[in-house]
Short mmCIF file of C-alpha atoms in Angstrom, two decimals:
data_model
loop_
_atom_site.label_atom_id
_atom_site.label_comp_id
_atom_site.label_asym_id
_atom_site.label_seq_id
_atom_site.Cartn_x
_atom_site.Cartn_y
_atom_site.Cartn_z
CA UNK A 1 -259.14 78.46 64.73
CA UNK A 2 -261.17 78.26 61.98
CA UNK A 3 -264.33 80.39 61.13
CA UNK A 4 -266.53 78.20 61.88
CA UNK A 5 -265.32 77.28 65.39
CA UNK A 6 -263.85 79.42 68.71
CA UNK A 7 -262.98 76.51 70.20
CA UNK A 8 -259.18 76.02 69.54
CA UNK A 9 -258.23 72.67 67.84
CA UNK A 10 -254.58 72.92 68.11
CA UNK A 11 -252.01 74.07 71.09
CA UNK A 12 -250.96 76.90 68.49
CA UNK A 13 -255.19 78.29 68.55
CA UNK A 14 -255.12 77.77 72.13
CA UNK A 15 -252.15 79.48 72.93
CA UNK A 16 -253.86 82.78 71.13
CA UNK A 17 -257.08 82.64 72.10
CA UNK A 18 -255.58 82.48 75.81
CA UNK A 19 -252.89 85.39 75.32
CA UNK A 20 -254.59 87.39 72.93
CA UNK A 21 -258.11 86.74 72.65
CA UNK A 22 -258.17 87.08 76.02
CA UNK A 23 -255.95 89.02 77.23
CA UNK A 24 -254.05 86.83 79.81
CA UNK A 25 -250.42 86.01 80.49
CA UNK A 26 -249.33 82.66 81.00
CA UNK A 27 -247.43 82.81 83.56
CA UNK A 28 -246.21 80.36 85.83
CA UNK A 29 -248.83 80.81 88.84
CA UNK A 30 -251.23 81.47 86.13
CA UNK A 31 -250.51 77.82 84.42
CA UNK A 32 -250.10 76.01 87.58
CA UNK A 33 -253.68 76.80 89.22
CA UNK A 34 -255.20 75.92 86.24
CA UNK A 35 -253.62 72.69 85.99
CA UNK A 36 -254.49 71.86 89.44
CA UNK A 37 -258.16 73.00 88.81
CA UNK A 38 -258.26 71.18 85.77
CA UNK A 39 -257.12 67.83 87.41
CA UNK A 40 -259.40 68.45 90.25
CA UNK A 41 -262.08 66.63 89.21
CA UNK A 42 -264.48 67.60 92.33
CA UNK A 43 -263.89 71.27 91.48
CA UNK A 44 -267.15 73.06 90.59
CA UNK A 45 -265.59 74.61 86.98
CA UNK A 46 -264.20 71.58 86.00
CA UNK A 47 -266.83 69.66 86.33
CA UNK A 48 -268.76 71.85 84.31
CA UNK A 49 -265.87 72.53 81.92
CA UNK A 50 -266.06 68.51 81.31
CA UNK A 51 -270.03 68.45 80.61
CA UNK A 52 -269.85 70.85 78.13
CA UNK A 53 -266.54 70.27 76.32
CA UNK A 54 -266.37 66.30 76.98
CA UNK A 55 -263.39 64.07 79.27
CA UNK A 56 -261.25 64.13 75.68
CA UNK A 57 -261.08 68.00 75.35
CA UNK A 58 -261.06 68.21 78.59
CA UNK A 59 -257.78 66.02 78.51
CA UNK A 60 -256.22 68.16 75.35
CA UNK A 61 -256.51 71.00 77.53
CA UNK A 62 -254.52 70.19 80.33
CA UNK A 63 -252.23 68.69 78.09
CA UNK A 64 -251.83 72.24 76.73
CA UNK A 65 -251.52 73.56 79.96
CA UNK A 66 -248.84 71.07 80.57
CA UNK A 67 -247.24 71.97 77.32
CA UNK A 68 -247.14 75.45 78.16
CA UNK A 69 -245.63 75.29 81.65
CA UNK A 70 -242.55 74.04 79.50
CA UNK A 71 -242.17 77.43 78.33
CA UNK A 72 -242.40 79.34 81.37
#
Protein backbone atom coordinates (compact mmCIF):
# COMPACT_ATOMS: atom_id res chain seq x y z
CA UNK A 1 0.00 0.00 0.00
CA UNK A 2 1.11 3.20 -0.57
CA UNK A 3 0.80 6.31 1.76
CA UNK A 4 -1.58 7.77 0.20
CA UNK A 5 -4.06 4.85 0.00
CA UNK A 6 -5.35 1.83 2.65
CA UNK A 7 -6.95 0.29 0.10
CA UNK A 8 -4.61 -2.56 -1.13
CA UNK A 9 -3.75 -2.45 -4.90
CA UNK A 10 -2.01 -5.67 -5.17
CA UNK A 11 -2.74 -9.43 -3.73
CA UNK A 12 0.73 -8.92 -1.85
CA UNK A 13 -1.09 -5.38 0.16
CA UNK A 14 -4.09 -7.37 0.55
CA UNK A 15 -2.70 -10.31 1.91
CA UNK A 16 -1.16 -7.88 4.89
CA UNK A 17 -3.64 -5.69 5.50
CA UNK A 18 -5.90 -8.96 6.04
CA UNK A 19 -3.26 -10.95 8.27
CA UNK A 20 -1.63 -8.23 9.85
CA UNK A 21 -3.40 -5.11 9.72
CA UNK A 22 -6.04 -6.88 10.90
CA UNK A 23 -5.31 -9.40 12.70
CA UNK A 24 -7.05 -12.39 10.96
CA UNK A 25 -5.97 -15.82 9.76
CA UNK A 26 -6.80 -17.02 6.52
CA UNK A 27 -7.84 -20.00 7.01
CA UNK A 28 -9.77 -22.25 5.04
CA UNK A 29 -13.41 -21.67 6.63
CA UNK A 30 -12.27 -18.18 6.97
CA UNK A 31 -11.60 -17.87 2.94
CA UNK A 32 -14.46 -19.92 1.93
CA UNK A 33 -17.40 -17.78 3.66
CA UNK A 34 -16.04 -14.89 2.32
CA UNK A 35 -15.98 -16.10 -1.08
CA UNK A 36 -19.44 -17.22 -0.88
CA UNK A 37 -20.49 -13.80 0.63
CA UNK A 38 -18.63 -12.08 -1.85
CA UNK A 39 -20.36 -13.92 -4.82
CA UNK A 40 -23.63 -13.53 -3.15
CA UNK A 41 -24.72 -10.71 -4.73
CA UNK A 42 -28.17 -10.37 -2.65
CA UNK A 43 -26.10 -10.40 0.55
CA UNK A 44 -26.53 -7.17 2.55
CA UNK A 45 -22.37 -6.55 2.88
CA UNK A 46 -21.76 -7.19 -0.47
CA UNK A 47 -23.94 -5.15 -1.80
CA UNK A 48 -22.66 -2.43 0.08
CA UNK A 49 -19.05 -3.58 -0.32
CA UNK A 50 -19.85 -3.11 -4.28
CA UNK A 51 -21.34 0.62 -3.89
CA UNK A 52 -18.55 1.80 -2.25
CA UNK A 53 -15.56 -0.01 -3.77
CA UNK A 54 -17.17 -0.51 -7.42
CA UNK A 55 -18.14 -4.26 -9.45
CA UNK A 56 -14.14 -4.13 -10.63
CA UNK A 57 -12.63 -4.09 -7.04
CA UNK A 58 -15.17 -5.85 -6.03
CA UNK A 59 -14.07 -8.58 -8.67
CA UNK A 60 -10.09 -8.19 -7.66
CA UNK A 61 -11.15 -9.12 -4.35
CA UNK A 62 -12.62 -12.30 -4.74
CA UNK A 63 -10.08 -13.03 -7.09
CA UNK A 64 -7.73 -12.62 -4.11
CA UNK A 65 -9.78 -14.63 -2.09
CA UNK A 66 -9.63 -17.21 -4.74
CA UNK A 67 -5.93 -16.81 -4.94
CA UNK A 68 -5.52 -17.34 -1.42
CA UNK A 69 -7.60 -20.50 -0.94
CA UNK A 70 -4.66 -21.94 -3.16
CA UNK A 71 -2.52 -21.62 -0.27
CA UNK A 72 -4.52 -23.07 2.34
Amino acid sequence: MTATSAIPSSYEEWRHCITVECGLKLTSNFIETRIATLQNQDDYHTKQFINLYGRDYHAIVVGWFLQAQQTV
